[in-house]
PDB file of C-alpha atoms in Angstrom:
ATOM      1  CA  UNK A 285     106.571  84.605  95.936  1.00  0.00           C
ATOM      2  CA  UNK A 286     109.750  86.702  96.182  1.00  0.00           C
ATOM      3  CA  UNK A 287     108.185  89.636  94.304  1.00  0.00           C
ATOM      4  CA  UNK A 288     105.083  89.417  96.494  1.00  0.00           C
ATOM      5  CA  UNK A 289     107.261  89.691  99.608  1.00  0.00           C
ATOM      6  CA  UNK A 290     109.308  92.500  98.069  1.00  0.00           C
ATOM      7  CA  UNK A 291     106.078  94.460  97.573  1.00  0.00           C
ATOM      8  CA  UNK A 292     104.911  93.633 101.102  1.00  0.00           C
ATOM      9  CA  UNK A 293     108.226  94.811 102.557  1.00  0.00           C
ATOM     10  CA  UNK A 294     108.018  98.076 100.600  1.00  0.00           C
ATOM     11  CA  UNK A 295     104.450  98.572 101.832  1.00  0.00           C
ATOM     12  CA  UNK A 296     105.439  97.932 105.438  1.00  0.00           C
ATOM     13  CA  UNK A 297     108.303 100.427 105.203  1.00  0.00           C
ATOM     14  CA  UNK A 298     105.860 103.090 104.008  1.00  0.00           C
ATOM     15  CA  UNK A 299     103.506 102.234 106.871  1.00  0.00           C
ATOM     16  CA  UNK A 300     106.332 102.330 109.417  1.00  0.00           C
ATOM     17  CA  UNK A 301     107.082 105.908 108.333  1.00  0.00           C
ATOM     18  CA  UNK A 302     103.637 106.920 109.575  1.00  0.00           C
ATOM     19  CA  UNK A 303     104.656 105.615 113.010  1.00  0.00           C
ATOM     20  CA  UNK A 304     107.999 107.402 112.867  1.00  0.00           C
ATOM     21  CA  UNK A 305     106.656 110.742 111.666  1.00  0.00           C
ATOM     22  CA  UNK A 306     103.503 111.199 113.755  1.00  0.00           C
ATOM     23  CA  UNK A 307     102.982 111.776 117.455  1.00  0.00           C
ATOM     24  CA  UNK A 308     100.793 109.576 119.617  1.00  0.00           C
ATOM     25  CA  UNK A 309      98.161 112.305 119.529  1.00  0.00           C
ATOM     26  CA  UNK A 310      98.255 112.423 115.718  1.00  0.00           C
ATOM     27  CA  UNK A 311      98.095 108.630 115.441  1.00  0.00           C
ATOM     28  CA  UNK A 312      94.941 108.636 117.603  1.00  0.00           C
ATOM     29  CA  UNK A 313      93.158 111.606 115.990  1.00  0.00           C
ATOM     30  CA  UNK A 314      90.007 110.814 113.980  1.00  0.00           C
ATOM     31  CA  UNK A 315      89.446 113.795 111.679  1.00  0.00           C
ATOM     32  CA  UNK A 316      85.936 114.987 110.879  1.00  0.00           C
ATOM     33  CA  UNK A 317      84.447 112.889 108.096  1.00  0.00           C
ATOM     34  CA  UNK A 318      86.601 109.830 108.876  1.00  0.00           C
ATOM     35  CA  UNK A 319      85.643 106.654 110.779  1.00  0.00           C
ATOM     36  CA  UNK A 320      89.100 105.743 111.978  1.00  0.00           C
ATOM     37  CA  UNK A 321      92.631 107.004 112.565  1.00  0.00           C
ATOM     38  CA  UNK A 322      96.193 106.255 111.497  1.00  0.00           C
ATOM     39  CA  UNK A 323      96.929 103.740 114.245  1.00  0.00           C
ATOM     40  CA  UNK A 324      93.703 101.818 113.614  1.00  0.00           C
ATOM     41  CA  UNK A 325      94.658 101.464 109.941  1.00  0.00           C
ATOM     42  CA  UNK A 326      98.128 100.225 110.876  1.00  0.00           C
ATOM     43  CA  UNK A 327      96.792  97.749 113.446  1.00  0.00           C
ATOM     44  CA  UNK A 328      94.215  96.603 110.910  1.00  0.00           C
ATOM     45  CA  UNK A 329      96.946  95.932 108.330  1.00  0.00           C
ATOM     46  CA  UNK A 330      98.802  93.761 110.847  1.00  0.00           C
ATOM     47  CA  UNK A 331      95.675  91.827 111.837  1.00  0.00           C
ATOM     48  CA  UNK A 332      94.295  91.233 108.352  1.00  0.00           C
ATOM     49  CA  UNK A 333      97.554  89.747 107.074  1.00  0.00           C
ATOM     50  CA  UNK A 334      97.596  87.295 109.963  1.00  0.00           C
ATOM     51  CA  UNK A 335      93.941  86.312 109.565  1.00  0.00           C
ATOM     52  CA  UNK A 336      94.156  85.916 105.786  1.00  0.00           C
ATOM     53  CA  UNK A 337      97.385  83.940 105.745  1.00  0.00           C
ATOM     54  CA  UNK A 338      97.553  82.028 109.029  1.00  0.00           C
ATOM     55  CA  UNK A 339      94.067  81.711 110.476  1.00  0.00           C
ATOM     56  CA  UNK A 340      92.490  80.710 107.165  1.00  0.00           C
ATOM     57  CA  UNK A 341      95.323  78.193 106.731  1.00  0.00           C
ATOM     58  CA  UNK A 342      94.410  76.665 110.103  1.00  0.00           C
ATOM     59  CA  UNK A 343      97.697  77.792 111.660  1.00  0.00           C
ATOM     60  CA  UNK A 344      98.337  79.813 114.825  1.00  0.00           C
ATOM     61  CA  UNK A 345      98.641  83.547 114.324  1.00  0.00           C
ATOM     62  CA  UNK A 346     101.606  85.553 115.652  1.00  0.00           C
ATOM     63  CA  UNK A 347      99.336  88.159 117.232  1.00  0.00           C
ATOM     64  CA  UNK A 348      97.105  88.198 120.283  1.00  0.00           C
ATOM     65  CA  UNK A 349      93.360  87.634 120.205  1.00  0.00           C
ATOM     66  CA  UNK A 350      93.035  91.050 121.846  1.00  0.00           C
ATOM     67  CA  UNK A 351      94.755  92.702 118.885  1.00  0.00           C
ATOM     68  CA  UNK A 352      92.463  90.832 116.489  1.00  0.00           C
ATOM     69  CA  UNK A 353      89.378  91.994 118.394  1.00  0.00           C
ATOM     70  CA  UNK A 354      90.491  95.635 118.263  1.00  0.00           C
ATOM     71  CA  UNK A 355      91.528  95.808 114.605  1.00  0.00           C
ATOM     72  CA  UNK A 356      89.673  93.148 112.625  1.00  0.00           C
ATOM     73  CA  UNK A 357      87.361  93.999 109.747  1.00  0.00           C
ATOM     74  CA  UNK A 358      84.262  95.777 110.973  1.00  0.00           C
ATOM     75  CA  UNK A 359      85.866  97.367 114.032  1.00  0.00           C
ATOM     76  CA  UNK A 360      86.601 101.010 114.699  1.00  0.00           C
ATOM     77  CA  UNK A 361      88.730 102.832 117.249  1.00  0.00           C
ATOM     78  CA  UNK A 362      87.094 102.528 120.672  1.00  0.00           C
ATOM     79  CA  UNK A 363      89.804 104.254 122.704  1.00  0.00           C
ATOM     80  CA  UNK A 364      93.058 106.147 122.325  1.00  0.00           C
ATOM     81  CA  UNK A 365      95.938 103.720 122.059  1.00  0.00           C
ATOM     82  CA  UNK A 366      98.852 104.025 124.435  1.00  0.00           C
ATOM     83  CA  UNK A 367     102.491 104.359 123.418  1.00  0.00           C
ATOM     84  CA  UNK A 368     102.963 100.741 124.539  1.00  0.00           C
ATOM     85  CA  UNK A 369     100.273  99.621 122.054  1.00  0.00           C
ATOM     86  CA  UNK A 370     101.911 101.652 119.287  1.00  0.00           C
ATOM     87  CA  UNK A 371     105.263 100.050 120.131  1.00  0.00           C
ATOM     88  CA  UNK A 372     103.707  96.566 119.986  1.00  0.00           C
ATOM     89  CA  UNK A 373     102.141  97.224 116.578  1.00  0.00           C
ATOM     90  CA  UNK A 374     105.393  98.742 115.339  1.00  0.00           C
ATOM     91  CA  UNK A 375     107.385  95.674 116.396  1.00  0.00           C
ATOM     92  CA  UNK A 376     104.908  93.344 114.699  1.00  0.00           C
ATOM     93  CA  UNK A 377     104.762  95.302 111.460  1.00  0.00           C
ATOM     94  CA  UNK A 378     108.010  93.953 109.997  1.00  0.00           C
ATOM     95  CA  UNK A 379     108.627  90.951 112.253  1.00  0.00           C
ATOM     96  CA  UNK A 380     105.522  89.055 111.162  1.00  0.00           C
ATOM     97  CA  UNK A 381     106.346  89.545 107.482  1.00  0.00           C
ATOM     98  CA  UNK A 382     109.852  88.160 108.006  1.00  0.00           C
ATOM     99  CA  UNK A 383     108.355  85.140 109.762  1.00  0.00           C
ATOM    100  CA  UNK A 384     105.703  84.686 107.067  1.00  0.00           C
ATOM    101  CA  UNK A 385     108.401  84.682 104.399  1.00  0.00           C
ATOM    102  CA  UNK A 386     110.329  82.056 106.378  1.00  0.00           C
ATOM    103  CA  UNK A 387     107.166  79.968 106.844  1.00  0.00           C
ATOM    104  CA  UNK A 388     106.490  80.042 103.090  1.00  0.00           C
ATOM    105  CA  UNK A 389     110.031  78.804 102.460  1.00  0.00           C
ATOM    106  CA  UNK A 390     109.358  75.958 104.930  1.00  0.00           C
ATOM    107  CA  UNK A 391     106.143  75.149 103.005  1.00  0.00           C
ATOM    108  CA  UNK A 392     103.977  75.048 106.141  1.00  0.00           C
ATOM    109  CA  UNK A 393     100.868  76.299 104.328  1.00  0.00           C
ATOM    110  CA  UNK A 394      99.120  73.066 103.321  1.00  0.00           C
ATOM    111  CA  UNK A 395      95.407  73.809 103.735  1.00  0.00           C
ATOM    112  CA  UNK A 396      93.304  76.879 103.140  1.00  0.00           C
ATOM    113  CA  UNK A 397      89.696  77.798 103.897  1.00  0.00           C
ATOM    114  CA  UNK A 398      88.503  79.750 100.864  1.00  0.00           C
ATOM    115  CA  UNK A 399      87.556  83.316 101.667  1.00  0.00           C
ATOM    116  CA  UNK A 400      85.382  85.594  99.537  1.00  0.00           C
ATOM    117  CA  UNK A 401      86.601  89.168 100.040  1.00  0.00           C
ATOM    118  CA  UNK A 402      84.349  92.206 100.114  1.00  0.00           C
ATOM    119  CA  UNK A 403      85.949  93.262  96.813  1.00  0.00           C
ATOM    120  CA  UNK A 404      84.501  90.215  95.053  1.00  0.00           C
ATOM    121  CA  UNK A 405      87.719  88.196  94.839  1.00  0.00           C
ATOM    122  CA  UNK A 406      87.794  84.724  96.404  1.00  0.00           C
ATOM    123  CA  UNK A 407      91.110  83.796  98.010  1.00  0.00           C
ATOM    124  CA  UNK A 408      91.857  80.085  97.599  1.00  0.00           C
ATOM    125  CA  UNK A 409      95.386  79.689  99.022  1.00  0.00           C
ATOM    126  CA  UNK A 410      97.901  81.277 101.360  1.00  0.00           C
ATOM    127  CA  UNK A 411      99.850  82.465  98.302  1.00  0.00           C
ATOM    128  CA  UNK A 412      96.752  84.230  96.958  1.00  0.00           C
ATOM    129  CA  UNK A 413      96.184  85.643 100.445  1.00  0.00           C
ATOM    130  CA  UNK A 414      99.601  87.338 100.379  1.00  0.00           C
ATOM    131  CA  UNK A 415      98.952  88.771  96.916  1.00  0.00           C
ATOM    132  CA  UNK A 416      95.542  90.069  98.008  1.00  0.00           C
ATOM    133  CA  UNK A 417      97.110  91.397 101.201  1.00  0.00           C
ATOM    134  CA  UNK A 418      99.316  93.715  99.137  1.00  0.00           C
ATOM    135  CA  UNK A 419      96.213  95.132  97.445  1.00  0.00           C
ATOM    136  CA  UNK A 420      94.536  95.528 100.847  1.00  0.00           C
ATOM    137  CA  UNK A 421      97.539  97.304 102.348  1.00  0.00           C
ATOM    138  CA  UNK A 422      97.672  99.646  99.358  1.00  0.00           C
ATOM    139  CA  UNK A 423      94.056 100.638  99.978  1.00  0.00           C
ATOM    140  CA  UNK A 424      94.813 101.443 103.602  1.00  0.00           C
ATOM    141  CA  UNK A 425      97.979 103.356 102.760  1.00  0.00           C
ATOM    142  CA  UNK A 426      95.813 105.525 100.506  1.00  0.00           C
ATOM    143  CA  UNK A 427      93.350 106.089 103.343  1.00  0.00           C
ATOM    144  CA  UNK A 428      96.239 106.958 105.665  1.00  0.00           C
ATOM    145  CA  UNK A 429      97.622 109.470 103.175  1.00  0.00           C
ATOM    146  CA  UNK A 430      94.223 111.138 103.150  1.00  0.00           C
ATOM    147  CA  UNK A 431      93.964 111.064 106.948  1.00  0.00           C
ATOM    148  CA  UNK A 432      97.328 112.686 107.521  1.00  0.00           C
ATOM    149  CA  UNK A 433      96.231 115.813 105.650  1.00  0.00           C
ATOM    150  CA  UNK A 434      93.676 116.477 108.379  1.00  0.00           C
ATOM    151  CA  UNK A 435      95.658 115.758 111.542  1.00  0.00           C
TER     152      UNK A 435
END
């Protein structure tokens, strides 16, 4: 699992640079031809990791239900986020990964509700969820790199 978390940490550092290097206006901008914006992708990354690893393990998530409703699969930006919302997402970005790593070391992930992903892969454990999460985050980083060219 250490390599999986190393990859996740590297991914999250890349994502955090989008927050550091873009204004609130840029984070909220949806360029022509796109369905979402930078901040939606970042919020989505935070939410999906929590749903895949914690919720499907039957454990409480470290994020609010409101955040889940705004950024879960199938949603799209409905409003411009505030700086306070950006700050919340930014604080969660690394904090929840540190806690997840600690929870794996404590072996709290006992059960898992299998989940067939839209990519055709079925996740059968919290460990597989973290591996898949890295793939998922990579997809969204690619989308974000495309987005930033148009903002």
